[in-house]
Structure formats: C-alpha cells, structure tokens
mmCIF file of C-alpha atoms in Angstrom:
data_model
loop_
_atom_site.group_PDB
_atom_site.id
_atom_site.type_symbol
_atom_site.label_atom_id
_atom_site.label_comp_id
_atom_site.label_asym_id
_atom_site.label_seq_id
_atom_site.Cartn_x
_atom_site.Cartn_y
_atom_site.Cartn_z
ATOM 1 C CA UNK A 22 0.045 0.070 0.056
ATOM 2 C CA UNK A 23 3.118 2.399 0.951
ATOM 3 C CA UNK A 24 4.263 1.630 -2.513
ATOM 4 C CA UNK A 25 1.177 2.821 -4.041
ATOM 5 C CA UNK A 26 1.205 5.932 -2.741
ATOM 6 C CA UNK A 27 4.617 6.800 -3.247
ATOM 7 C CA UNK A 28 3.852 5.957 -6.822
ATOM 8 C CA UNK A 29 0.828 7.900 -7.037
ATOM 9 C CA UNK A 30 2.719 10.882 -5.033
ATOM 10 C CA UNK A 31 5.740 10.520 -7.812
ATOM 11 C CA UNK A 32 3.278 10.329 -10.689
ATOM 12 C CA UNK A 33 1.185 14.057 -9.419
ATOM 13 C CA UNK A 34 4.772 15.343 -8.799
ATOM 14 C CA UNK A 35 6.149 14.720 -12.210
ATOM 15 C CA UNK A 36 2.921 15.652 -14.279
ATOM 16 C CA UNK A 37 3.136 18.937 -12.249
ATOM 17 C CA UNK A 38 6.836 19.703 -13.105
ATOM 18 C CA UNK A 39 6.564 18.645 -16.651
ATOM 19 C CA UNK A 40 3.544 21.471 -16.826
ATOM 20 C CA UNK A 41 5.303 23.967 -14.674
ATOM 21 C CA UNK A 42 5.722 27.319 -15.857
ATOM 22 C CA UNK A 43 8.882 29.696 -15.198
ATOM 23 C CA UNK A 44 8.071 33.230 -14.879
ATOM 24 C CA UNK A 45 10.268 36.646 -14.406
ATOM 25 C CA UNK A 46 8.410 39.125 -12.703
ATOM 26 C CA UNK A 47 9.208 43.053 -11.930
ATOM 27 C CA UNK A 48 7.290 45.622 -10.135
ATOM 28 C CA UNK A 49 6.940 48.412 -8.179
ATOM 29 C CA UNK A 50 6.129 48.577 -4.208
ATOM 30 C CA UNK A 51 5.323 51.059 -1.513
ATOM 31 C CA UNK A 52 5.566 50.352 2.077
ATOM 32 C CA UNK A 53 3.609 51.359 5.245
ATOM 33 C CA UNK A 54 5.366 51.335 8.643
ATOM 34 C CA UNK A 55 2.791 51.418 11.835
ATOM 35 C CA UNK A 56 5.053 52.468 15.044
ATOM 36 C CA UNK A 57 3.356 51.772 18.233
ATOM 37 C CA UNK A 58 5.109 52.759 21.664
ATOM 38 C CA UNK A 59 4.648 52.999 25.288
ATOM 39 C CA UNK A 60 5.461 56.266 26.930
ATOM 40 C CA UNK A 61 5.766 56.588 30.768
ATOM 41 C CA UNK A 62 2.883 58.732 32.187
ATOM 42 C CA UNK A 63 1.853 59.712 28.511
ATOM 43 C CA UNK A 64 0.829 55.869 27.806
ATOM 44 C CA UNK A 65 0.653 54.426 24.375
ATOM 45 C CA UNK A 66 0.895 55.952 20.903
ATOM 46 C CA UNK A 67 0.585 55.208 17.437
ATOM 47 C CA UNK A 68 2.396 56.652 14.179
ATOM 48 C CA UNK A 69 2.162 55.626 10.746
ATOM 49 C CA UNK A 70 4.667 56.319 7.832
ATOM 50 C CA UNK A 71 4.033 55.662 4.420
ATOM 51 C CA UNK A 72 7.157 57.170 2.457
ATOM 52 C CA UNK A 73 9.132 54.029 1.523
ATOM 53 C CA UNK A 74 8.736 53.411 -2.257
ATOM 54 C CA UNK A 75 10.979 51.199 -4.500
ATOM 55 C CA UNK A 76 11.030 48.006 -6.883
ATOM 56 C CA UNK A 77 11.283 44.122 -6.794
ATOM 57 C CA UNK A 78 12.686 41.560 -9.144
ATOM 58 C CA UNK A 79 12.743 37.899 -9.143
ATOM 59 C CA UNK A 80 11.585 34.965 -10.530
ATOM 60 C CA UNK A 81 8.473 32.190 -9.599
ATOM 61 C CA UNK A 82 8.155 28.566 -10.516
ATOM 62 C CA UNK A 83 4.371 27.871 -10.887
ATOM 63 C CA UNK A 84 3.181 24.261 -10.598
ATOM 64 C CA UNK A 85 -0.385 22.916 -11.504
ATOM 65 C CA UNK A 86 -2.065 21.132 -8.935
ATOM 66 C CA UNK A 87 -5.387 20.738 -10.209
ATOM 67 C CA UNK A 88 -7.976 22.199 -12.648
ATOM 68 C CA UNK A 89 -7.171 25.852 -12.415
ATOM 69 C CA UNK A 90 -5.216 25.665 -8.933
ATOM 70 C CA UNK A 91 -1.497 25.997 -8.977
ATOM 71 C CA UNK A 92 1.283 26.839 -6.539
ATOM 72 C CA UNK A 93 4.065 29.082 -7.127
ATOM 73 C CA UNK A 94 7.080 29.385 -5.121
ATOM 74 C CA UNK A 95 9.519 32.177 -5.789
ATOM 75 C CA UNK A 96 12.703 34.230 -4.811
ATOM 76 C CA UNK A 97 13.010 38.350 -5.268
ATOM 77 C CA UNK A 98 15.009 41.032 -4.402
ATOM 78 C CA UNK A 99 13.387 44.057 -3.626
ATOM 79 C CA UNK A 100 14.992 47.720 -2.728
ATOM 80 C CA UNK A 101 12.759 50.689 -1.072
ATOM 81 C CA UNK A 102 14.285 53.996 -0.041
ATOM 82 C CA UNK A 103 13.144 57.529 0.450
ATOM 83 C CA UNK A 104 14.792 60.825 0.390
ATOM 84 C CA UNK A 105 14.365 64.299 1.853
ATOM 85 C CA UNK A 106 15.719 67.848 1.690
ATOM 86 C CA UNK A 107 15.103 70.280 4.068
ATOM 87 C CA UNK A 108 16.426 73.921 3.694
ATOM 88 C CA UNK A 109 17.806 75.223 6.926
ATOM 89 C CA UNK A 110 19.196 78.749 8.049
ATOM 90 C CA UNK A 111 22.889 78.048 6.556
ATOM 91 C CA UNK A 112 22.617 75.019 4.724
ATOM 92 C CA UNK A 113 20.534 71.924 3.557
ATOM 93 C CA UNK A 114 19.384 69.027 5.827
ATOM 94 C CA UNK A 115 19.275 65.758 3.619
ATOM 95 C CA UNK A 116 18.564 62.312 4.556
ATOM 96 C CA UNK A 117 18.309 58.834 2.958
ATOM 97 C CA UNK A 118 16.832 55.548 4.164
ATOM 98 C CA UNK A 119 17.371 52.776 2.205
ATOM 99 C CA UNK A 120 16.123 48.748 2.877
ATOM 100 C CA UNK A 121 17.159 45.807 0.595
ATOM 101 C CA UNK A 122 15.800 42.274 1.335
ATOM 102 C CA UNK A 123 15.601 38.721 -0.272
ATOM 103 C CA UNK A 124 11.715 37.572 -0.443
ATOM 104 C CA UNK A 125 10.680 34.141 -0.867
ATOM 105 C CA UNK A 126 6.787 33.773 -1.416
ATOM 106 C CA UNK A 127 4.768 30.522 -1.668
ATOM 107 C CA UNK A 128 1.442 31.859 -3.495
ATOM 108 C CA UNK A 129 -1.498 29.478 -4.274
ATOM 109 C CA UNK A 130 -3.120 30.729 -7.544
ATOM 110 C CA UNK A 131 -6.395 30.221 -8.793
ATOM 111 C CA UNK A 132 -7.298 31.242 -12.397
ATOM 112 C CA UNK A 133 -10.234 30.582 -15.306
ATOM 113 C CA UNK A 134 -10.191 31.854 -18.683
ATOM 114 C CA UNK A 135 -12.247 34.695 -19.919
ATOM 115 C CA UNK A 136 -11.383 34.903 -23.771
ATOM 116 C CA UNK A 137 -8.929 33.644 -25.995
ATOM 117 C CA UNK A 138 -5.532 33.595 -24.274
ATOM 118 C CA UNK A 139 -7.272 35.884 -21.639
ATOM 119 C CA UNK A 140 -7.262 34.575 -17.893
ATOM 120 C CA UNK A 141 -8.087 36.205 -14.596
ATOM 121 C CA UNK A 142 -6.451 34.725 -11.361
ATOM 122 C CA UNK A 143 -6.079 35.555 -7.829
ATOM 123 C CA UNK A 144 -3.270 34.616 -5.338
ATOM 124 C CA UNK A 145 -2.776 34.318 -1.504
ATOM 125 C CA UNK A 146 0.016 32.563 0.427
ATOM 126 C CA UNK A 147 3.214 33.518 2.899
ATOM 127 C CA UNK A 148 5.842 35.637 2.032
ATOM 128 C CA UNK A 149 9.187 35.284 4.086
ATOM 129 C CA UNK A 150 11.770 37.926 3.739
ATOM 130 C CA UNK A 151 15.223 38.245 5.077
ATOM 131 C CA UNK A 152 16.594 41.678 5.168
ATOM 132 C CA UNK A 153 20.395 42.387 3.572
ATOM 133 C CA UNK A 154 20.647 46.078 4.525
ATOM 134 C CA UNK A 155 18.562 48.878 6.521
ATOM 135 C CA UNK A 156 20.150 52.168 6.879
ATOM 136 C CA UNK A 157 19.424 55.846 7.838
ATOM 137 C CA UNK A 158 22.021 58.740 6.493
ATOM 138 C CA UNK A 159 21.896 62.061 7.529
ATOM 139 C CA UNK A 160 24.322 65.140 6.217
ATOM 140 C CA UNK A 161 24.358 68.907 5.443
ATOM 141 C CA UNK A 162 25.555 70.419 2.579
ATOM 142 C CA UNK A 163 26.114 68.584 -0.751
ATOM 143 C CA UNK A 164 29.047 65.973 0.446
ATOM 144 C CA UNK A 165 27.182 62.531 1.260
ATOM 145 C CA UNK A 166 29.107 60.943 3.760
ATOM 146 C CA UNK A 167 30.274 57.402 2.779
ATOM 147 C CA UNK A 168 29.319 55.466 5.889
ATOM 148 C CA UNK A 169 25.367 55.496 6.951
ATOM 149 C CA UNK A 170 24.696 57.416 10.266
ATOM 150 C CA UNK A 171 22.348 54.437 11.538
ATOM 151 C CA UNK A 172 22.886 50.741 10.347
ATOM 152 C CA UNK A 173 19.797 49.019 12.191
ATOM 153 C CA UNK A 174 21.026 45.603 11.347
ATOM 154 C CA UNK A 175 24.743 46.103 12.016
ATOM 155 C CA UNK A 176 26.777 46.002 15.338
ATOM 156 C CA UNK A 177 27.013 43.671 18.301
ATOM 157 C CA UNK A 178 23.202 44.607 19.027
ATOM 158 C CA UNK A 179 21.144 45.465 16.172
ATOM 159 C CA UNK A 180 18.309 47.524 16.896
ATOM 160 C CA UNK A 181 15.757 45.499 14.108
ATOM 161 C CA UNK A 182 15.175 41.966 13.141
ATOM 162 C CA UNK A 183 16.138 40.801 9.655
ATOM 163 C CA UNK A 184 13.354 38.417 9.344
ATOM 164 C CA UNK A 185 9.840 39.352 8.620
ATOM 165 C CA UNK A 186 6.698 37.189 7.515
ATOM 166 C CA UNK A 187 3.917 38.507 5.507
ATOM 167 C CA UNK A 188 0.559 37.366 4.563
ATOM 168 C CA UNK A 189 0.013 38.101 0.723
ATOM 169 C CA UNK A 190 -3.093 38.162 -1.379
ATOM 170 C CA UNK A 191 -3.825 39.817 -4.744
ATOM 171 C CA UNK A 192 -5.271 39.380 -8.141
ATOM 172 C CA UNK A 193 -4.044 39.816 -11.887
ATOM 173 C CA UNK A 194 -4.771 39.319 -15.764
ATOM 174 C CA UNK A 195 -2.805 37.189 -17.962
ATOM 175 C CA UNK A 196 -2.607 37.682 -21.532
ATOM 176 C CA UNK A 197 -0.871 34.885 -23.485
ATOM 177 C CA UNK A 198 2.468 34.888 -21.396
ATOM 178 C CA UNK A 199 2.100 38.201 -20.246
ATOM 179 C CA UNK A 200 0.756 38.627 -16.562
ATOM 180 C CA UNK A 201 -0.338 41.655 -14.961
ATOM 181 C CA UNK A 202 -0.830 41.836 -11.290
ATOM 182 C CA UNK A 203 -1.445 43.716 -7.613
ATOM 183 C CA UNK A 204 -1.470 42.657 -4.406
ATOM 184 C CA UNK A 205 -1.157 43.539 -1.122
ATOM 185 C CA UNK A 206 1.204 41.999 1.813
ATOM 186 C CA UNK A 207 0.571 42.413 5.736
ATOM 187 C CA UNK A 208 3.577 41.942 7.989
ATOM 188 C CA UNK A 209 2.876 39.846 10.954
ATOM 189 C CA UNK A 210 6.390 40.240 12.884
ATOM 190 C CA UNK A 211 7.408 43.087 15.049
ATOM 191 C CA UNK A 212 10.672 44.240 13.518
ATOM 192 C CA UNK A 213 12.346 46.186 16.385
ATOM 193 C CA UNK A 214 14.227 44.331 19.404
ATOM 194 C CA UNK A 215 12.841 47.283 22.150
ATOM 195 C CA UNK A 216 10.577 46.154 24.881
ATOM 196 C CA UNK A 217 8.784 49.531 24.637
ATOM 197 C CA UNK A 218 8.163 49.900 20.916
ATOM 198 C CA UNK A 219 6.983 47.695 17.647
ATOM 199 C CA UNK A 220 7.183 48.111 14.076
ATOM 200 C CA UNK A 221 5.023 46.682 11.681
ATOM 201 C CA UNK A 222 5.053 47.059 8.183
ATOM 202 C CA UNK A 223 2.455 46.355 5.254
ATOM 203 C CA UNK A 224 3.255 46.692 1.326
ATOM 204 C CA UNK A 225 1.381 47.265 -1.673
ATOM 205 C CA UNK A 226 2.685 46.352 -5.169
ATOM 206 C CA UNK A 227 2.002 46.051 -8.850
ATOM 207 C CA UNK A 228 4.040 44.048 -11.164
ATOM 208 C CA UNK A 229 4.294 42.392 -14.495
ATOM 209 C CA UNK A 230 5.692 39.236 -15.415
ATOM 210 C CA UNK A 231 6.518 37.358 -18.532
ATOM 211 C CA UNK A 232 6.177 33.403 -18.608
ATOM 212 C CA UNK A 233 8.822 31.635 -20.525
#
C-alpha cells in the first residue's frame, strides 16, 4: 500500500513539473510602517509612515495542482528607499533611508479563462523576507558621507530583526505569456528588538511578469 501511495505521489509530482511554468517578474512597491510605543505617564501612542517606495525583481515557478489551482514558489530581490531635503538657515539637511531584502513567497493561485488567451487569477499565501540592509543617513550640505548614520542590522546589538513573515493576497490578468498583477502584503512580525516599541510593515505592489 505504501508503494502505491509513493507511486501516485511521484506521478502527481512529475505531472506538475512537466507542466510547470517559469516566470520573470518585476514591479513597483510602497511600504507603510506602523509604530506603536509606550511612553511613561503619557501611555501608548501609534504613528504611521508611508514614505518608502521602490522596486522588486525575481522569478517564480508555477506548479499546477488541479484544474485552475496551482502553487508558485519564488525568489525576489526588493529595494525600498526614501530621500528628503530640508532647507535650513545656513545649509540644507539631507536624509536617505534604504532597505534591501530577499523575499521567498509561496503563493497559491486560482485562475480561469475569460477569453482567447485571457485569464483572470487570484493569489494568496505566505511570503518570508530576510533583510540585507536597512540604513539611515543624514548630512548637511552637498557631500554625502560614505558610511550611514545608522545601520539597523549592524553591530553587536542590532536594533531591528532581519526576518519578517507576510501574508500576501492579490489578483491579476494574464494575456498569453504576459501577466499583470497587484497585491497587498501584511507583515506579522515586530521588526524592532525594543521592549517599549513595535514596528510592523505592510506593502502594496503592482507588477508585470513574463512566462517563459
């Protein structure tokens, strides 16, 4: 009996691999941060910041399961940033924030055809990210320093965690090999290592993909 189940499982796996589809994907993303802190006497406060924008680039591997249902693991590089310039009395204050990460989503897709070569689809699933860099730099005048003012992942006692887990949901349109999609990601983990504050992030993204 075990051999029968093993043969069936192998047959399903090879059938899925035979019909698997590799896609190259890229797009734009914006990040919203929610800070929650506890200040003695004054109590709890919440602050929201939506100024990080950037791009992502990667590949996914879509494996059919049954009917219109499939699963697509992938790996992506993403970069978010934000720059400001504020005129002061004697000079200009500049700031630059940069975040880079590797993301590994596992998305379940369900699609159905609505015309010749046209398919609508939705997707949902987890997305694990690992931060590569998270820095903040501030300087006066025209000469940007080589080293950041703050490295959130650096040193013996980093202030932020590099690991985060998101829940992803979205929808899209596929025309033959071209895919257009948009989605939302909700971060579940507190990124700070402080006992008095929490930082959670949510992402909104739009992207295009091409199936090889």
